XYZ file of C-alpha atoms in Angstrom:
704
model
C 35.967 -58.181 -32.861
C 39.584 -58.730 -34.004
C 41.702 -60.778 -31.561
C 44.988 -60.357 -33.439
C 46.211 -59.912 -36.979
C 45.359 -63.485 -37.950
C 42.217 -64.233 -35.956
C 38.722 -62.776 -35.935
C 35.524 -63.728 -34.138
C 32.547 -64.277 -36.462
C 29.121 -64.190 -34.796
C 26.451 -66.375 -36.422
C 22.950 -64.961 -36.587
C 20.854 -65.787 -33.567
C 17.800 -66.216 -35.741
C 17.081 -68.814 -38.425
C 17.653 -67.999 -42.064
C 15.248 -65.431 -43.469
C 12.301 -66.688 -45.535
C 13.438 -67.178 -49.098
C 17.125 -67.123 -48.132
C 19.599 -68.551 -50.625
C 22.392 -68.701 -48.069
C 23.128 -67.740 -44.467
C 25.442 -64.750 -43.926
C 27.534 -64.597 -40.782
C 27.782 -61.348 -38.855
C 31.474 -60.564 -38.588
C 33.740 -57.806 -37.254
C 33.198 -55.347 -40.099
C 29.431 -55.169 -39.615
C 29.505 -55.264 -35.814
C 32.223 -52.607 -35.725
C 30.111 -50.306 -37.891
C 26.935 -50.549 -35.812
C 28.888 -50.269 -32.560
C 30.432 -47.007 -33.769
C 26.943 -45.685 -34.575
C 25.885 -46.178 -30.931
C 22.318 -47.027 -31.898
C 19.724 -46.800 -29.093
C 17.708 -49.718 -27.720
C 17.535 -52.808 -29.886
C 18.479 -50.808 -32.980
C 21.922 -52.399 -33.253
C 20.677 -55.973 -33.568
C 17.771 -54.935 -35.819
C 20.117 -53.257 -38.323
C 22.437 -56.285 -38.372
C 19.654 -58.818 -38.770
C 17.977 -56.820 -41.535
C 21.253 -56.516 -43.438
C 21.782 -60.264 -43.095
C 18.252 -60.933 -44.306
C 18.782 -58.724 -47.357
C 22.092 -60.334 -48.313
C 20.731 -63.848 -47.763
C 18.066 -63.296 -50.421
C 20.742 -62.433 -52.981
C 23.506 -64.425 -54.618
C 25.559 -66.842 -52.539
C 29.138 -65.503 -52.697
C 30.302 -69.074 -53.315
C 28.318 -69.240 -56.568
C 30.602 -69.109 -59.626
C 28.117 -67.221 -61.804
C 24.695 -65.898 -60.847
C 22.764 -62.660 -60.419
C 19.829 -61.451 -58.362
C 17.838 -58.216 -57.928
C 16.283 -57.089 -54.671
C 14.194 -54.068 -53.707
C 14.778 -52.498 -50.276
C 12.052 -50.077 -49.200
C 12.379 -47.561 -46.390
C 10.723 -44.316 -45.428
C 12.080 -40.956 -46.592
C 15.100 -39.980 -44.452
C 14.693 -43.153 -42.370
C 18.160 -44.707 -42.469
C 18.378 -46.377 -45.871
C 22.030 -45.303 -46.147
C 22.843 -46.993 -42.833
C 21.077 -50.118 -44.096
C 23.086 -50.442 -47.286
C 26.303 -49.405 -45.530
C 25.743 -52.239 -43.052
C 24.934 -54.602 -45.920
C 28.230 -53.562 -47.548
C 30.158 -54.199 -44.325
C 28.444 -57.561 -43.939
C 29.265 -58.387 -47.556
C 32.963 -57.955 -46.742
C 32.560 -60.206 -43.698
C 31.198 -62.888 -46.022
C 33.729 -62.773 -48.819
C 32.320 -60.228 -51.252
C 35.380 -58.832 -53.014
C 33.874 -55.979 -55.004
C 31.183 -53.432 -54.038
C 29.817 -50.821 -56.468
C 27.540 -48.058 -55.164
C 25.644 -46.115 -57.831
C 24.921 -42.967 -55.857
C 23.348 -39.676 -56.841
C 22.628 -37.889 -60.111
C 24.628 -34.835 -59.020
C 28.066 -34.176 -57.611
C 26.786 -33.038 -54.166
C 24.713 -36.205 -53.761
C 27.615 -38.406 -54.870
C 29.944 -36.598 -52.470
C 27.415 -36.900 -49.661
C 27.140 -40.673 -50.135
C 30.887 -41.153 -50.648
C 31.821 -39.257 -47.501
C 29.179 -41.100 -45.499
C 30.534 -44.469 -46.672
C 34.103 -43.407 -45.997
C 33.212 -42.328 -42.461
C 30.861 -45.165 -41.489
C 33.068 -47.937 -42.893
C 36.147 -46.380 -41.302
C 37.848 -46.513 -44.696
C 40.702 -44.259 -43.659
C 41.536 -46.276 -40.529
C 45.277 -46.977 -40.568
C 45.214 -49.190 -37.476
C 45.891 -52.601 -39.025
C 45.690 -53.952 -42.571
C 43.926 -52.065 -45.346
C 40.346 -53.353 -45.406
C 38.882 -51.155 -48.160
C 40.327 -49.967 -51.451
C 37.987 -47.093 -52.300
C 37.596 -45.309 -55.635
C 35.152 -42.646 -56.834
C 34.214 -42.352 -60.525
C 37.225 -44.449 -61.635
C 38.289 -44.462 -65.276
C 39.804 -47.183 -67.433
C 43.427 -46.187 -66.966
C 46.542 -48.176 -66.114
C 46.668 -47.130 -62.454
C 43.087 -48.101 -61.701
C 43.434 -51.414 -63.524
C 46.690 -52.275 -61.748
C 45.602 -51.326 -58.220
C 42.156 -52.928 -58.412
C 43.513 -56.088 -60.049
C 46.169 -56.364 -57.332
C 43.499 -56.077 -54.611
C 41.354 -58.782 -56.238
C 44.378 -61.054 -56.810
C 45.031 -61.073 -53.063
C 41.648 -62.774 -52.577
C 42.901 -65.602 -54.808
C 46.236 -65.930 -52.994
C 45.989 -68.476 -50.137
C 49.130 -66.964 -48.584
C 47.320 -63.682 -47.841
C 45.377 -63.781 -44.539
C 41.649 -63.143 -44.956
C 41.640 -59.962 -42.880
C 44.410 -58.476 -45.032
C 42.435 -58.805 -48.262
C 40.954 -55.437 -49.144
C 37.427 -55.215 -50.543
C 37.294 -52.909 -53.555
C 34.644 -50.223 -52.942
C 33.627 -48.043 -55.898
C 31.200 -45.125 -55.793
C 29.997 -43.829 -59.139
C 27.616 -41.061 -60.147
C 24.368 -42.170 -61.761
C 25.400 -40.616 -65.038
C 25.932 -42.383 -68.361
C 29.431 -40.934 -68.879
C 30.771 -42.024 -65.483
C 29.031 -45.376 -65.802
C 30.593 -45.887 -69.250
C 34.040 -45.248 -67.758
C 33.376 -47.785 -65.019
C 32.075 -50.389 -67.490
C 35.194 -50.033 -69.622
C 37.326 -50.569 -66.520
C 35.305 -53.517 -65.201
C 35.498 -55.289 -68.570
C 39.292 -55.198 -68.331
C 39.301 -56.896 -64.915
C 39.230 -60.615 -64.223
C 35.962 -60.928 -62.304
C 35.519 -64.698 -62.593
C 34.804 -65.976 -59.096
C 34.543 -62.427 -57.733
C 31.274 -62.066 -55.751
C 30.042 -58.499 -56.207
C 27.442 -56.329 -54.510
C 25.896 -53.495 -56.543
C 23.847 -50.908 -54.619
C 21.577 -48.561 -56.579
C 20.673 -45.708 -54.240
C 17.380 -43.948 -55.097
C 16.759 -46.754 -57.582
C 13.519 -45.275 -58.886
C 15.371 -42.190 -60.132
C 17.203 -42.173 -63.479
C 17.871 -45.939 -63.381
C 14.671 -47.017 -65.122
C 14.068 -47.006 -68.861
C 12.380 -43.705 -69.673
C 12.122 -44.624 -73.369
C 10.367 -47.962 -72.917
C 7.215 -46.709 -74.630
C 9.259 -45.723 -77.700
C 10.887 -49.125 -78.014
C 14.326 -47.749 -77.051
C 16.608 -47.692 -74.030
C 17.488 -44.499 -72.145
C 21.231 -44.028 -71.712
C 21.578 -44.481 -67.934
C 19.331 -47.547 -68.023
C 21.399 -49.057 -70.860
C 24.658 -48.417 -68.963
C 23.283 -50.153 -65.851
C 22.398 -53.208 -67.931
C 25.893 -53.205 -69.431
C 27.418 -52.952 -65.957
C 25.417 -55.958 -64.793
C 26.386 -58.003 -67.834
C 30.071 -57.249 -67.170
C 29.904 -58.701 -63.641
C 29.379 -62.491 -63.705
C 28.333 -62.982 -60.068
C 26.442 -60.154 -58.371
C 23.493 -59.044 -56.296
C 21.824 -55.749 -57.223
C 20.073 -54.021 -54.329
C 17.663 -51.222 -55.273
C 17.174 -48.831 -52.345
C 14.293 -46.357 -52.348
C 11.545 -44.819 -50.234
C 9.205 -44.587 -53.221
C 9.105 -48.013 -54.910
C 6.092 -47.433 -57.158
C 8.074 -47.197 -60.403
C 10.315 -50.270 -59.865
C 7.211 -52.242 -58.912
C 5.167 -51.154 -61.924
C 7.715 -51.708 -64.666
C 7.343 -54.855 -66.762
C 8.277 -57.877 -64.614
C 10.452 -59.212 -67.457
C 12.542 -56.035 -67.341
C 16.108 -56.705 -66.210
C 15.686 -54.184 -63.376
C 12.401 -55.629 -62.112
C 13.124 -56.819 -58.552
C 12.790 -60.474 -57.596
C 12.500 -60.023 -53.828
C 11.676 -57.224 -51.399
C 12.767 -56.196 -47.919
C 10.883 -53.526 -45.965
C 12.998 -51.498 -43.539
C 11.622 -50.492 -40.162
C 12.918 -47.157 -38.847
C 14.388 -46.571 -35.405
C 12.332 -45.347 -32.492
C 13.275 -41.672 -32.945
C 12.042 -41.555 -36.552
C 9.107 -39.324 -37.448
C 7.453 -39.575 -40.855
C 4.147 -39.072 -42.574
C 2.058 -40.531 -39.761
C 3.536 -38.084 -37.245
C 2.885 -35.011 -39.389
C -0.166 -35.925 -41.472
C -1.796 -38.893 -39.766
C -4.078 -36.865 -37.528
C -1.805 -34.474 -35.636
C -2.019 -31.009 -37.163
C -0.247 -28.769 -34.648
C 3.018 -29.022 -36.600
C 1.536 -28.235 -40.036
C 0.184 -24.921 -41.331
C -1.487 -23.958 -44.597
C 0.079 -21.113 -46.567
C -2.829 -18.830 -47.551
C -3.430 -18.315 -51.283
C -2.478 -14.628 -51.120
C 1.028 -15.652 -49.947
C 1.673 -17.957 -52.900
C 3.326 -16.407 -55.963
C 1.515 -17.025 -59.238
C 1.193 -15.254 -62.568
C -1.969 -13.635 -61.217
C -0.542 -12.960 -57.747
C 2.832 -11.274 -58.067
C 4.486 -10.838 -54.668
C 6.472 -7.661 -54.154
C 8.043 -8.724 -50.883
C 8.183 -11.532 -48.323
C 4.638 -12.683 -47.447
C 3.436 -12.735 -43.813
C 3.508 -16.560 -43.561
C 7.178 -16.623 -44.588
C 8.012 -13.971 -41.985
C 6.215 -15.973 -39.309
C 8.074 -19.144 -40.349
C 11.376 -17.239 -40.071
C 10.511 -16.072 -36.561
C 9.648 -19.625 -35.496
C 12.968 -20.801 -36.867
C 14.959 -18.057 -35.122
C 13.393 -18.801 -31.743
C 14.366 -22.438 -32.257
C 17.933 -21.489 -33.198
C 18.261 -19.315 -30.098
C 16.923 -22.129 -27.907
C 19.356 -24.570 -29.520
C 22.335 -22.265 -29.012
C 21.416 -21.864 -25.359
C 21.298 -25.653 -25.040
C 24.803 -25.884 -26.493
C 26.044 -27.320 -29.760
C 26.736 -31.052 -29.557
C 26.686 -34.198 -31.644
C 22.933 -34.471 -31.029
C 22.429 -30.719 -31.530
C 24.893 -29.960 -34.309
C 22.603 -27.882 -36.549
C 19.213 -26.245 -36.886
C 17.990 -25.718 -40.436
C 15.146 -24.153 -42.374
C 14.255 -25.262 -45.887
C 12.545 -22.815 -48.266
C 11.311 -24.558 -51.426
C 9.322 -21.959 -53.408
C 9.575 -23.269 -56.948
C 11.594 -25.295 -59.421
C 12.697 -22.008 -61.059
C 16.062 -20.705 -59.882
C 15.041 -17.071 -60.476
C 12.449 -17.424 -57.721
C 15.054 -19.016 -55.436
C 17.172 -15.870 -55.776
C 14.153 -13.677 -55.042
C 13.339 -15.533 -51.809
C 17.016 -15.585 -50.840
C 17.210 -11.805 -51.231
C 13.993 -11.284 -49.268
C 15.240 -13.389 -46.374
C 18.638 -11.699 -46.392
C 17.107 -8.222 -46.188
C 14.680 -9.293 -43.452
C 17.569 -10.710 -41.420
C 19.565 -7.513 -41.732
C 16.585 -5.421 -40.652
C 15.671 -7.638 -37.698
C 19.272 -7.934 -36.540
C 19.613 -4.145 -36.657
C 16.439 -3.648 -34.629
C 17.637 -6.012 -31.909
C 21.194 -4.678 -31.650
C 21.448 -1.106 -32.931
C 18.289 0.766 -31.820
C 16.934 1.820 -28.473
C 14.642 -0.313 -26.352
C 11.721 2.068 -26.871
C 11.881 2.024 -30.667
C 8.357 1.056 -31.838
C 9.649 -1.206 -34.632
C 11.874 -3.018 -32.143
C 8.957 -3.480 -29.728
C 6.772 -4.800 -32.560
C 9.451 -7.321 -33.576
C 9.855 -8.541 -29.992
C 6.106 -9.065 -29.678
C 6.061 -10.966 -32.971
C 8.916 -13.162 -31.704
C 6.950 -13.701 -28.491
C 4.001 -14.906 -30.594
C 6.290 -17.437 -32.289
C 7.668 -18.436 -28.888
C 4.149 -19.042 -27.547
C 3.412 -21.232 -30.578
C 6.515 -23.364 -29.942
C 5.828 -23.522 -26.204
C 2.699 -25.564 -26.960
C 4.744 -28.375 -28.534
C 8.170 -28.044 -26.827
C 8.171 -29.327 -23.235
C 9.918 -27.051 -20.742
C 10.885 -24.429 -23.305
C 13.331 -21.899 -21.884
C 11.814 -18.626 -20.657
C 11.241 -16.103 -23.448
C 13.419 -13.377 -21.900
C 16.362 -15.778 -21.748
C 15.715 -16.873 -25.327
C 15.892 -13.207 -26.361
C 19.368 -12.888 -24.848
C 20.553 -15.477 -27.378
C 18.704 -13.947 -30.320
C 21.576 -11.742 -31.629
C 23.778 -14.850 -31.773
C 21.003 -16.686 -33.589
C 21.448 -14.185 -36.420
C 25.249 -14.266 -36.431
C 25.389 -18.071 -36.260
C 22.940 -18.609 -39.149
C 23.950 -18.825 -42.801
C 21.522 -18.180 -45.672
C 22.362 -20.156 -48.816
C 20.863 -20.697 -52.247
C 21.191 -24.387 -53.173
C 20.862 -24.853 -56.925
C 22.923 -24.817 -60.104
C 22.078 -21.216 -61.092
C 25.653 -20.031 -60.771
C 27.366 -23.283 -61.755
C 27.556 -26.684 -60.010
C 25.244 -27.051 -57.022
C 27.333 -26.124 -53.954
C 27.986 -28.499 -51.075
C 26.702 -27.386 -47.678
C 29.531 -27.227 -45.142
C 27.382 -27.997 -42.119
C 30.119 -27.468 -39.540
C 30.613 -23.869 -40.713
C 27.430 -22.585 -39.028
C 24.879 -23.737 -36.490
C 21.784 -22.356 -38.204
C 21.120 -22.736 -41.914
C 18.412 -21.355 -44.186
C 18.550 -23.194 -47.506
C 16.601 -21.844 -50.472
C 16.252 -24.099 -53.500
C 14.176 -26.617 -55.383
C 14.946 -29.899 -57.086
C 18.520 -30.028 -55.766
C 17.101 -30.403 -52.244
C 14.567 -33.100 -53.106
C 15.499 -36.745 -53.380
C 18.513 -37.955 -51.432
C 19.508 -34.555 -50.047
C 19.919 -34.630 -46.274
C 19.174 -31.395 -44.428
C 20.861 -31.595 -41.041
C 18.698 -30.591 -38.076
C 15.775 -29.482 -40.231
C 13.053 -27.850 -38.132
C 11.084 -25.432 -40.334
C 9.983 -26.101 -43.915
C 8.325 -23.459 -46.074
C 7.025 -24.827 -49.394
C 4.625 -22.520 -51.291
C 4.416 -24.782 -54.343
C 1.752 -27.279 -55.297
C 2.081 -31.016 -55.937
C 2.874 -30.450 -59.621
C 1.522 -33.110 -61.957
C 0.656 -35.275 -58.954
C 3.221 -38.087 -59.187
C 2.976 -39.648 -55.735
C 6.633 -40.647 -55.553
C 7.836 -37.159 -56.528
C 5.603 -35.471 -53.947
C 6.856 -37.787 -51.217
C 10.533 -37.255 -52.075
C 10.133 -33.554 -51.260
C 9.493 -34.492 -47.638
C 12.946 -33.607 -46.344
C 11.194 -32.795 -43.057
C 10.909 -36.513 -42.242
C 13.739 -38.085 -40.262
C 15.129 -38.843 -36.831
C 13.701 -35.732 -35.213
C 11.780 -36.982 -32.201
C 14.174 -35.364 -29.683
C 13.375 -31.929 -31.191
C 10.054 -32.630 -32.910
C 8.320 -29.826 -31.016
C 10.475 -27.254 -32.839
C 9.378 -28.596 -36.238
C 6.853 -26.737 -38.376
C 5.780 -27.360 -41.964
C 4.146 -24.648 -44.084
C 2.453 -26.057 -47.192
C 0.155 -24.955 -49.990
C -3.287 -26.573 -49.522
C -3.106 -28.976 -52.482
C 0.369 -30.109 -51.437
C -0.897 -30.699 -47.897
C -3.788 -32.765 -49.268
C -1.349 -34.779 -51.381
C 0.841 -35.586 -48.370
C -2.184 -36.619 -46.316
C -3.393 -38.903 -49.098
C 0.078 -40.346 -49.599
C 0.368 -41.412 -45.967
C -2.542 -43.832 -46.354
C -1.190 -45.128 -49.674
C 2.315 -45.609 -48.283
C 1.230 -47.533 -45.192
C -1.089 -49.824 -47.159
C 1.618 -50.497 -49.763
C 4.250 -51.217 -47.108
C 1.915 -53.683 -45.408
C 1.462 -55.539 -48.671
C 5.191 -55.606 -49.375
C 5.885 -56.745 -45.821
C 3.550 -59.714 -46.340
C 5.299 -60.536 -49.612
C 8.653 -60.478 -47.809
C 7.462 -62.501 -44.823
C 5.933 -65.182 -47.053
C 9.069 -65.194 -49.255
C 6.796 -64.682 -52.253
C 8.613 -63.837 -55.489
C 7.718 -60.275 -56.399
C 6.701 -61.375 -59.884
C 3.800 -63.314 -58.281
C 2.465 -60.323 -56.360
C -0.434 -58.427 -57.898
C 0.514 -54.777 -58.177
C -2.524 -53.280 -56.474
C -2.408 -49.990 -54.554
C -4.939 -47.788 -52.831
C -4.153 -44.283 -54.071
C -6.026 -41.000 -54.141
C -7.513 -40.233 -57.581
C -5.655 -36.911 -57.382
C -2.290 -38.717 -57.511
C -0.502 -40.932 -60.004
C 1.828 -43.614 -58.641
C 4.844 -42.422 -60.664
C 5.871 -40.901 -63.976
C 4.270 -42.621 -66.950
C 7.349 -42.773 -69.180
C 8.840 -45.770 -67.323
C 5.668 -47.891 -67.439
C 5.249 -49.975 -70.569
C 1.705 -51.168 -69.944
C -1.153 -49.031 -68.677
C -2.428 -49.701 -65.206
C -6.112 -49.791 -64.380
C -7.742 -47.420 -61.907
C -11.162 -47.875 -60.444
C -13.436 -45.930 -58.116
C -15.684 -48.332 -56.314
C -17.301 -46.353 -53.530
C -21.083 -45.961 -53.892
C -21.060 -47.700 -57.267
C -22.138 -51.080 -58.524
C -19.303 -53.283 -59.752
C -19.824 -55.504 -62.788
C -17.794 -58.405 -64.151
C -18.460 -57.686 -67.813
C -17.230 -60.875 -69.503
C -19.988 -63.480 -69.092
C -19.219 -65.794 -72.000
C -16.513 -67.830 -70.301
C -14.889 -71.226 -70.929
C -16.974 -74.150 -69.741
C -14.489 -75.077 -67.049
C -14.494 -71.554 -65.565
C -18.275 -71.265 -65.784
C -18.699 -74.614 -64.017
C -16.309 -73.670 -61.201
C -17.981 -70.291 -60.722
C -21.423 -71.919 -60.676
C -20.301 -74.316 -57.964
C -18.876 -71.419 -55.933
C -22.148 -69.495 -56.220
C -24.284 -72.471 -55.245
C -22.103 -73.301 -52.236
C -22.129 -69.691 -51.079
C -25.913 -69.391 -51.529
C -26.436 -72.612 -49.600
C -24.450 -71.285 -46.656
C -26.768 -68.306 -46.151
C -30.223 -68.081 -44.638
C -32.224 -66.194 -47.270
C -35.639 -64.746 -46.482
C -38.074 -62.902 -48.796
C -37.280 -59.234 -49.219
C -40.337 -57.211 -48.145
C -39.041 -53.722 -48.951
C -40.785 -53.732 -52.336
C -43.709 -56.205 -52.304
C -44.800 -57.338 -55.757
C -46.893 -60.095 -57.314
C -44.457 -60.333 -60.270
C -41.847 -63.110 -60.098
C -39.324 -60.871 -61.864
C -39.651 -58.334 -59.038
C -39.467 -60.644 -56.027
C -36.076 -61.184 -54.404
C -34.530 -62.933 -51.394
C -32.208 -61.268 -48.890
C -29.535 -62.383 -46.410
C -28.696 -59.553 -44.026
C -25.696 -59.083 -41.738
C -23.492 -61.509 -43.651
C -19.866 -61.159 -42.442
C -17.917 -59.346 -45.143
C -14.980 -61.641 -44.410
C -16.978 -64.676 -45.550
C -18.212 -62.827 -48.658
C -14.575 -62.281 -49.560
C -13.224 -65.716 -48.680
C -16.154 -67.835 -49.887
C -17.338 -65.904 -52.925
C -15.262 -63.051 -54.305
C -11.733 -64.427 -53.881
C -12.349 -67.859 -55.455
C -14.604 -66.460 -58.192
C -12.663 -66.454 -61.477
C -12.870 -63.565 -63.930
C -11.951 -64.755 -67.414
C -11.095 -61.377 -68.918
C -7.860 -59.461 -68.164
C -9.623 -56.124 -67.620
C -12.161 -57.783 -65.305
C -9.296 -59.345 -63.357
C -7.656 -55.931 -62.854
C -10.924 -54.389 -61.727
C -11.647 -57.357 -59.464
C -8.226 -57.000 -57.841
C -8.969 -53.369 -57.062
C -12.333 -54.290 -55.607
C -10.828 -57.012 -53.407
C -8.147 -54.609 -52.247
C -10.693 -52.011 -51.175
C -12.877 -54.550 -49.378
C -9.821 -56.004 -47.639
C -8.951 -52.518 -46.453
C -12.474 -52.135 -45.067
C -11.950 -55.335 -43.075
C -8.623 -54.078 -41.750
C -10.440 -51.018 -40.445
C -13.302 -53.050 -38.966
C -13.131 -56.847 -38.728
C -16.850 -56.986 -37.906
C -17.888 -55.299 -41.160
C -20.998 -56.938 -42.600
C -22.644 -57.057 -46.022
C -26.106 -57.450 -47.541
C -26.556 -60.265 -50.082
C -29.522 -60.389 -52.465
C -30.661 -63.390 -54.452
C -32.348 -61.689 -57.378
C -35.676 -63.142 -58.726
C -34.960 -66.809 -57.936
C -38.320 -67.816 -59.481
C -37.706 -66.056 -62.781
C -35.207 -66.550 -65.615
C -34.241 -63.571 -67.784
C -32.284 -63.052 -70.982
C -29.581 -60.428 -71.609
C -27.814 -59.406 -74.819
C -24.032 -59.649 -75.065
C -21.648 -58.138 -77.584
C -19.529 -59.949 -80.129
C -16.832 -60.976 -77.638
C -19.181 -62.086 -74.873
C -19.487 -59.005 -72.676
C -22.359 -57.194 -71.021
C -21.267 -53.612 -71.499
C -22.919 -51.896 -68.533
C -24.866 -52.318 -65.323
C -27.968 -50.921 -67.023
C -27.881 -53.724 -69.588
C -27.646 -56.299 -66.796
C -30.042 -54.872 -64.202
C -33.770 -54.627 -64.708
C -34.834 -51.000 -64.785
C -37.751 -49.301 -63.046
C -41.324 -49.720 -64.268
C -44.099 -47.118 -64.126
C -47.861 -47.283 -63.963
C -50.683 -44.786 -64.461
C -51.536 -42.236 -67.121
C -48.711 -40.396 -68.869
C -49.300 -37.230 -66.848
C -49.227 -38.975 -63.466
C -46.986 -42.002 -63.877
C -45.508 -43.440 -60.708
C -42.784 -46.021 -60.163
C -44.234 -49.350 -59.089
C -40.845 -51.083 -59.215
C -37.788 -48.951 -58.426
C -35.365 -51.063 -60.505
C -32.626 -53.482 -59.493
C -30.185 -50.661 -58.642
C -32.333 -49.657 -55.667
C -31.738 -52.957 -53.848
C -28.779 -51.972 -51.711
C -27.726 -50.662 -48.330
C -26.391 -47.107 -48.384
C -23.817 -47.845 -45.663
C -22.631 -51.376 -46.418
C -21.383 -53.623 -49.214
């Protein structure tokens, strides 16, 4: 807090420096003032401050004359990433950062959304006291910008200017090569020696990465970001995203490959994939195939599932209006995302508009005994009964109906796309209820205030996991009104979301361990569990192919067997030590008098010891084997997370017999069948029977 114009109280962190910290930020009045204005519940205030301090501490020390660092900050979709980087920006000012650049949004609405949020949360327009922020949006290299920004930075060098009167220059710029080029030209004309700078890349996996890497060229936005970094001698780049697959999978020598990671934890009112797709299904509905428009299924009017979704939404709007509009109940919204094609957006917008006119007329302009009116009221009652299951103490239906005419008059229906020109901004204060019809413009980064009902009759597309997840505008701080939320999805899209939840949680756990151990991200093996129906991200930003394996119910083979002597010796020692630790007994499942068909077995061996004593230390000499081995270890580790008591069956194959196997020219055994002994048969040709089932048969159907 500020005591007077020349004195401020700076609060040191109550916790030790974060693992991997390069310096220790102090929490000062700018950061504390921001979080106090947000009135965060519970321990949220301290958590946001400490996380921001942890993030900044991993970056460049503002006292360093020349240095740079790149960090990745991972949150959930709609979970408060903007608050995190806004707090980091405020904390940067508290600790002497003189310049902040926020690369925000690939469209004007997204840039405006971020700019207005920063202006509000940082209290930029506060005239009570000295100017603390000098804010510019999409500045150009002109005399005014150069003079004003240079003057602000010069005050940081002037010992006669009190610290609290030095304004931090805050620039927001669209993620567009033209606007970035203008900024670069301006920055190159400034004296930035000794100017600690924070660069925030919002939605860092979008547009920032090099989409021409596989052609040996640089995409324009990527090239401009590199030029911006090279023009700023001392800076920390923070990449914020909810879908970090692409930044993690690019070449680790790429200039945008992150060096450290911070995983954000959402506040207690946040609901995400686990809440909707982790087992609870009363908030999610499948849109039937006959309601989904395709070339073979042309819809001539609004399908029944859309009409039902509209009725659910209207009951929720009426209930919200009865409750009274407030800061916590400012809007109720419905998102209709039918396609990426704007022509279909217009079609759905027209359908909804006509339905609204008809329903409003039936409720206000016809007699109580009109059969169409009675049918509509019963259909609204059905929607009410559905919501009553998930909304505690829902207002009586008859009282809800008294508010229904106002639900129509207080709801605006808008098409959100660039069909008629620039994508329009949504003026949320203009109406209480909103029905937004659109596509890509309402994906990544677009905040839908008070979203309750989502209707999305489109599939997962090409199956890029990060793209599918970014459509989940229905995630967010919705717990106070979660019961009003409903999601209508096409079946394949629903499956994709369900699969993504498991992938996201497993990936976050890995990244959290990397952060906690202060492990450089370059040392972390990029290994994810992901449904075979999904790809981690678009392929055009990944220079080197990633390996995918399916290990369930299959034998796994390390193919390279001709290894350097040192590796072979170490592996032999590992095998002998592991074998000596087990109590093997003869396997009696297939008795035989042939040494080549007699094996030993150790049953109920803890899978944890198989991993720690055998598979983890075992060295694979070939790069492809190493990738496959990593995937195998990842899957087995996941099995242990699910059940720590998981056990395995270990066979010692034909210990009294030595066999010979052919290898190819580089030292590989190409397949399991070339390694394993096959089945043998006895008897006449017409009645041959298997006497030995083959090595593949020695396994347990339920265990490793």
